[in-house]
Short mmCIF file of C-alpha atoms in Angstrom, two decimals:
data_model
loop_
_atom_site.label_atom_id
_atom_site.label_comp_id
_atom_site.label_asym_id
_atom_site.label_seq_id
_atom_site.Cartn_x
_atom_site.Cartn_y
_atom_site.Cartn_z
CA UNK A 1 93.72 11.51 -6.64
CA UNK A 2 95.95 14.60 -7.99
CA UNK A 3 93.00 16.11 -10.20
CA UNK A 4 90.79 16.39 -7.08
CA UNK A 5 93.80 17.53 -4.71
CA UNK A 6 94.31 20.34 -7.20
CA UNK A 7 90.82 21.30 -7.53
CA UNK A 8 90.40 21.06 -3.51
CA UNK A 9 93.35 23.68 -3.47
CA UNK A 10 92.13 25.75 -6.49
CA UNK A 11 88.70 26.27 -4.83
CA UNK A 12 90.16 26.74 -1.21
CA UNK A 13 92.29 29.91 -2.73
CA UNK A 14 89.01 31.41 -4.44
CA UNK A 15 86.20 30.96 -1.80
CA UNK A 16 86.26 33.00 1.38
CA UNK A 17 84.72 30.13 3.45
CA UNK A 18 87.08 27.80 2.47
CA UNK A 19 90.24 29.87 3.39
CA UNK A 20 92.05 28.35 6.23
CA UNK A 21 90.41 25.08 5.64
CA UNK A 22 93.14 22.50 5.10
CA UNK A 23 92.55 20.62 1.93
CA UNK A 24 91.95 16.60 2.18
CA UNK A 25 93.58 14.37 -0.64
CA UNK A 26 91.72 11.25 -0.72
CA UNK A 27 94.55 9.24 -1.64
CA UNK A 28 96.14 10.15 2.04
CA UNK A 29 92.80 9.92 3.77
CA UNK A 30 91.24 7.94 6.81
CA UNK A 31 87.97 7.25 6.04
CA UNK A 32 85.09 6.08 7.92
CA UNK A 33 81.65 5.05 6.10
CA UNK A 34 78.75 3.87 8.49
CA UNK A 35 76.07 1.59 7.04
CA UNK A 36 78.69 0.52 4.54
CA UNK A 37 77.71 -3.02 4.20
CA UNK A 38 74.98 -2.30 1.14
CA UNK A 39 73.68 0.51 -1.07
CA UNK A 40 75.20 4.05 -1.03
CA UNK A 41 77.50 3.19 1.75
CA UNK A 42 79.28 0.27 -0.29
CA UNK A 43 79.63 2.35 -3.03
CA UNK A 44 81.03 5.41 -1.32
CA UNK A 45 83.35 2.98 0.38
CA UNK A 46 84.37 1.68 -3.11
CA UNK A 47 84.73 4.75 -4.61
CA UNK A 48 86.77 6.43 -1.74
CA UNK A 49 89.32 3.25 -1.91
CA UNK A 50 89.58 3.56 -5.74
CA UNK A 51 90.99 7.16 -4.98
CA UNK A 52 93.38 5.67 -2.65
CA UNK A 53 91.60 6.17 1.00
CA UNK A 54 91.92 4.12 3.76
CA UNK A 55 88.40 2.89 4.32
CA UNK A 56 86.94 1.70 7.52
CA UNK A 57 83.28 0.39 7.39
CA UNK A 58 81.02 0.10 10.38
CA UNK A 59 77.91 -1.40 9.93
CA UNK A 60 75.55 -3.49 12.20
CA UNK A 61 75.37 -6.51 10.04
CA UNK A 62 79.19 -7.21 10.60
CA UNK A 63 79.24 -10.24 8.48
CA UNK A 64 78.02 -8.65 5.50
CA UNK A 65 80.40 -5.66 6.04
CA UNK A 66 83.12 -8.18 6.03
CA UNK A 67 81.95 -9.78 2.72
CA UNK A 68 81.88 -6.14 1.22
CA UNK A 69 84.83 -5.32 2.38
CA UNK A 70 86.91 -8.21 0.76
CA UNK A 71 85.55 -6.47 -2.43
CA UNK A 72 87.37 -3.34 -1.62
CA UNK A 73 91.20 -3.18 -1.64
CA UNK A 74 92.44 -2.21 1.70
CA UNK A 75 89.08 -1.64 3.39
CA UNK A 76 88.35 -3.22 6.86
CA UNK A 77 85.11 -3.89 8.28
CA UNK A 78 83.74 -3.90 11.93
CA UNK A 79 80.51 -3.95 13.72
CA UNK A 80 79.13 -0.63 14.58
CA UNK A 81 75.93 0.32 16.46
CA UNK A 82 75.42 3.80 15.41
CA UNK A 83 72.78 4.38 17.99
CA UNK A 84 75.11 3.45 20.81
CA UNK A 85 78.04 5.72 21.84
CA UNK A 86 79.87 2.96 23.26
CA UNK A 87 80.17 1.15 20.15
CA UNK A 88 81.28 4.16 18.71
CA UNK A 89 83.99 4.58 21.28
CA UNK A 90 85.36 0.95 20.55
CA UNK A 91 85.19 1.60 16.75
CA UNK A 92 87.04 4.84 17.07
CA UNK A 93 89.68 3.48 19.18
CA UNK A 94 90.69 0.72 16.95
CA UNK A 95 91.25 3.34 13.90
CA UNK A 96 93.13 5.85 16.26
CA UNK A 97 95.34 3.09 17.15
CA UNK A 98 96.09 2.00 13.73
CA UNK A 99 96.20 5.17 12.01
CA UNK A 100 96.33 8.15 14.68
CA UNK A 101 93.66 10.35 12.87
CA UNK A 102 90.34 10.54 11.14
CA UNK A 103 90.15 12.39 8.23
CA UNK A 104 86.63 11.84 6.75
CA UNK A 105 83.28 10.61 8.46
CA UNK A 106 80.43 9.61 6.06
CA UNK A 107 77.35 9.15 8.22
CA UNK A 108 75.52 7.13 5.87
CA UNK A 109 73.74 4.50 8.16
CA UNK A 110 69.90 4.80 7.70
CA UNK A 111 66.65 2.87 7.48
CA UNK A 112 63.34 3.93 5.81
CA UNK A 113 60.28 2.10 6.88
CA UNK A 114 57.10 3.81 5.05
CA UNK A 115 53.25 3.58 4.92
CA UNK A 116 50.83 4.99 6.91
CA UNK A 117 51.54 6.91 10.07
CA UNK A 118 48.70 5.34 12.40
CA UNK A 119 49.95 1.82 11.53
CA UNK A 120 53.39 2.41 12.55
CA UNK A 121 54.47 0.64 15.52
CA UNK A 122 56.49 2.30 18.33
CA UNK A 123 59.34 0.14 17.82
CA UNK A 124 59.76 1.11 14.49
CA UNK A 125 59.30 5.01 15.03
CA UNK A 126 62.11 4.05 17.83
CA UNK A 127 64.51 2.72 15.25
CA UNK A 128 63.99 5.46 12.48
CA UNK A 129 64.67 8.07 15.20
CA UNK A 130 67.47 6.24 16.90
CA UNK A 131 69.36 5.35 13.57
CA UNK A 132 68.79 8.21 11.19
CA UNK A 133 69.09 10.97 13.77
CA UNK A 134 70.82 9.82 16.90
CA UNK A 135 73.10 7.81 14.89
CA UNK A 136 74.14 11.00 12.84
CA UNK A 137 74.65 12.73 16.14
CA UNK A 138 76.65 10.03 17.73
CA UNK A 139 78.91 9.99 14.65
CA UNK A 140 79.64 13.84 14.95
CA UNK A 141 79.65 13.92 18.66
CA UNK A 142 82.66 11.17 18.25
CA UNK A 143 84.74 12.66 15.53
CA UNK A 144 84.14 16.42 15.57
CA UNK A 145 86.18 16.97 18.79
CA UNK A 146 89.06 14.65 17.36
CA UNK A 147 89.17 16.72 14.00
CA UNK A 148 88.80 20.10 15.77
CA UNK A 149 91.61 19.35 17.89
CA UNK A 150 93.81 18.20 14.64
CA UNK A 151 92.74 21.23 12.85
CA UNK A 152 91.22 19.26 9.73
CA UNK A 153 88.54 17.06 8.83
CA UNK A 154 85.52 16.62 7.06
CA UNK A 155 82.10 15.23 7.86
CA UNK A 156 79.26 14.10 5.28
CA UNK A 157 76.01 13.49 6.68
CA UNK A 158 73.51 11.56 3.99
CA UNK A 159 70.28 13.33 4.78
CA UNK A 160 67.76 13.00 1.91
CA UNK A 161 65.37 15.31 -0.31
CA UNK A 162 62.97 14.17 2.06
CA UNK A 163 64.79 16.33 4.57
CA UNK A 164 62.91 19.02 2.57
CA UNK A 165 60.37 17.62 0.64
CA UNK A 166 57.27 16.21 2.95
CA UNK A 167 55.43 13.32 1.67
CA UNK A 168 52.52 11.09 2.84
CA UNK A 169 53.62 7.66 4.07
CA UNK A 170 56.86 9.10 5.37
CA UNK A 171 56.02 11.16 8.54
CA UNK A 172 58.66 9.62 10.99
CA UNK A 173 61.32 9.26 7.78
CA UNK A 174 60.76 12.85 6.91
CA UNK A 175 60.99 13.74 10.59
CA UNK A 176 64.49 12.14 10.89
CA UNK A 177 65.77 13.77 7.67
CA UNK A 178 64.67 17.05 8.38
CA UNK A 179 66.65 16.62 11.88
CA UNK A 180 69.71 15.03 10.01
CA UNK A 181 69.81 18.22 7.54
CA UNK A 182 69.47 20.78 10.75
CA UNK A 183 72.17 18.88 12.60
CA UNK A 184 74.47 19.19 9.80
CA UNK A 185 73.86 23.13 9.36
CA UNK A 186 74.27 23.56 13.04
CA UNK A 187 77.56 21.54 13.41
CA UNK A 188 78.83 23.40 10.14
CA UNK A 189 78.61 26.65 11.94
CA UNK A 190 79.58 25.80 15.23
CA UNK A 191 82.97 24.36 13.99
CA UNK A 192 83.56 27.16 11.34
CA UNK A 193 86.84 28.22 11.88
CA UNK A 194 88.21 25.04 13.21
CA UNK A 195 89.63 23.84 9.99
CA UNK A 196 86.54 21.33 10.10
CA UNK A 197 83.53 21.26 7.69
CA UNK A 198 80.30 19.40 7.72
CA UNK A 199 78.15 18.88 4.38
CA UNK A 200 74.75 17.07 3.85
CA UNK A 201 73.87 15.13 0.79
CA UNK A 202 70.49 14.92 0.03
CA UNK A 203 69.67 12.26 -2.54
CA UNK A 204 66.20 12.09 -4.24
CA UNK A 205 65.07 8.03 -4.50
CA UNK A 206 67.92 6.03 -4.90
CA UNK A 207 67.86 2.46 -6.42
CA UNK A 208 68.76 0.50 -3.48
CA UNK A 209 67.16 -2.05 -1.11
CA UNK A 210 66.18 0.74 1.34
CA UNK A 211 63.61 1.79 -1.41
CA UNK A 212 62.53 -1.63 -2.53
CA UNK A 213 58.88 -2.41 -2.80
CA UNK A 214 58.12 1.24 -2.53
CA UNK A 215 56.76 3.41 -5.42
CA UNK A 216 58.66 6.60 -5.11
CA UNK A 217 58.64 7.51 -8.72
CA UNK A 218 57.34 10.91 -7.73
CA UNK A 219 60.87 11.67 -6.84
CA UNK A 220 63.87 11.80 -9.52
CA UNK A 221 65.51 8.53 -9.05
CA UNK A 222 69.42 7.90 -8.85
CA UNK A 223 71.79 5.14 -8.40
CA UNK A 224 73.99 4.74 -5.36
CA UNK A 225 76.84 5.30 -7.32
CA UNK A 226 75.79 8.79 -8.22
CA UNK A 227 75.53 9.61 -4.64
CA UNK A 228 78.82 8.23 -3.68
CA UNK A 229 80.13 10.72 -6.37
CA UNK A 230 78.44 13.49 -4.84
CA UNK A 231 79.86 12.36 -1.48
CA UNK A 232 83.47 12.58 -2.77
CA UNK A 233 83.26 15.85 -4.40
CA UNK A 234 82.38 17.57 -1.18
CA UNK A 235 86.03 17.09 -0.45
CA UNK A 236 86.41 19.84 -2.88
CA UNK A 237 83.46 21.77 -2.62
CA UNK A 238 82.64 21.71 1.23
CA UNK A 239 79.25 22.58 0.01
CA UNK A 240 76.66 22.83 2.86
CA UNK A 241 74.01 21.03 0.85
CA UNK A 242 74.22 19.02 -2.08
CA UNK A 243 71.28 17.08 -3.72
CA UNK A 244 71.45 14.06 -6.12
CA UNK A 245 70.74 14.90 -8.92
CA UNK A 246 72.22 18.18 -8.34
CA UNK A 247 69.25 20.16 -9.82
CA UNK A 248 66.64 19.02 -7.47
CA UNK A 249 67.43 21.01 -4.59
CA UNK A 250 67.44 24.52 -6.35
CA UNK A 251 64.39 23.33 -8.01
CA UNK A 252 62.55 22.61 -4.85
CA UNK A 253 63.82 25.89 -3.58
CA UNK A 254 61.81 27.60 -6.41
CA UNK A 255 58.74 25.55 -5.73
CA UNK A 256 58.83 26.82 -1.87
CA UNK A 257 59.52 30.44 -2.93
CA UNK A 258 57.13 30.72 -5.67
CA UNK A 259 54.39 28.49 -5.70
CA UNK A 260 51.37 28.95 -3.79
CA UNK A 261 50.31 25.74 -1.39
CA UNK A 262 47.11 25.57 -3.34
CA UNK A 263 48.95 25.12 -6.64
CA UNK A 264 51.41 22.79 -5.30
CA UNK A 265 48.62 20.48 -3.64
CA UNK A 266 46.88 20.27 -6.97
CA UNK A 267 50.12 19.35 -8.63
CA UNK A 268 50.85 16.75 -5.94
CA UNK A 269 47.50 15.15 -6.47
CA UNK A 270 48.19 14.92 -10.47
CA UNK A 271 51.56 12.99 -9.81
CA UNK A 272 50.32 10.79 -6.81
CA UNK A 273 52.48 12.11 -4.14
CA UNK A 274 51.05 9.62 -1.78
CA UNK A 275 52.80 6.83 -3.43
CA UNK A 276 54.89 5.66 -0.53
CA UNK A 277 51.49 4.71 1.10
CA UNK A 278 51.03 1.99 -1.56
CA UNK A 279 53.67 -0.77 -0.56
CA UNK A 280 54.68 -3.88 -2.51
CA UNK A 281 54.66 -6.57 0.36
CA UNK A 282 56.33 -8.96 -1.89
CA UNK A 283 59.04 -6.59 -3.45
CA UNK A 284 59.75 -5.10 0.04
CA UNK A 285 59.78 -8.23 2.08
CA UNK A 286 63.29 -8.96 2.83
CA UNK A 287 64.04 -5.40 3.55
CA UNK A 288 61.00 -5.34 6.16
CA UNK A 289 62.08 -8.31 7.82
CA UNK A 290 65.32 -6.97 8.24
CA UNK A 291 64.00 -3.74 9.62
CA UNK A 292 61.57 -5.68 11.99
CA UNK A 293 64.84 -7.40 13.43
CA UNK A 294 66.57 -4.52 13.85
CA UNK A 295 63.66 -2.81 15.36
CA UNK A 296 63.24 -5.52 17.97
CA UNK A 297 66.87 -5.61 18.85
CA UNK A 298 66.71 -1.88 19.07
CA UNK A 299 64.08 -2.15 21.65
CA UNK A 300 65.56 -5.07 23.52
CA UNK A 301 68.79 -3.24 23.80
CA UNK A 302 67.27 -0.15 25.22
CA UNK A 303 68.39 2.50 22.70
CA UNK A 304 66.12 5.23 24.24
CA UNK A 305 66.37 6.32 28.00
CA UNK A 306 62.71 5.26 28.71
CA UNK A 307 63.27 1.77 27.57
CA UNK A 308 66.55 1.65 29.91
CA UNK A 309 64.28 2.78 32.79
CA UNK A 310 61.73 0.38 32.22
CA UNK A 311 63.86 -2.54 32.17
#
């Protein structure tokens, strides 16, 4: 898109951090979107494709991903288990054989089981950490060296405002998103000066299947298209952290800096900050069944070293 390309070049010329960072024009970009079968991932794939990018969707649910790809001109979908480096290697081999490069990785795949921590099965905890943390690390581990060798590239990790705002009923999810944010910022520093950038997107509550049946009205709510626009925007800004809505991140920063915990606790009670503890089992039924299935698959495959040793 010419407008975005011009914006990127203008920003690059003005901001010291971006000097020496090659611009990426989406109309000529090879883009990977993980978890692209649904929700934020699907909308991000559509937006990049609408701006001329060549989009590869990677998702564990290959059939649904392929259905999504048929609605996106030029998009390709393949099975990708983000928790498995071998799966990443196969996925990237095909893309590199076809295009010879990867310009943008959007690490979007994620799961969000919520509820009382004491009731959370170990398999669910493993799934959250394997997908939301290991998946992000595996994606960066796969593409960052290739991008650094090429001297250009951009990684966008979908974290969450749950990576900064702790909430009851989201202990493991909060943990995973804090980790995704920390990994993004650390990788950003490690690859500074290589021509490669890493950004974290931090949505509040998003209207997708991920939050179905979970009352998260304590947080501002956005549509997946809003998050997709923020992802695309990072090609111009290369910002370290961006929230959706954009005002939430600086707003929470002010709370952390100036509001005493006693006052915060009182305010949290007023707005019922423990809403994630109260699930709608009917509204969340389909999502929970899919998560349970994926958790069982994850355990049987042995995504964690301890499971491999036990088999």
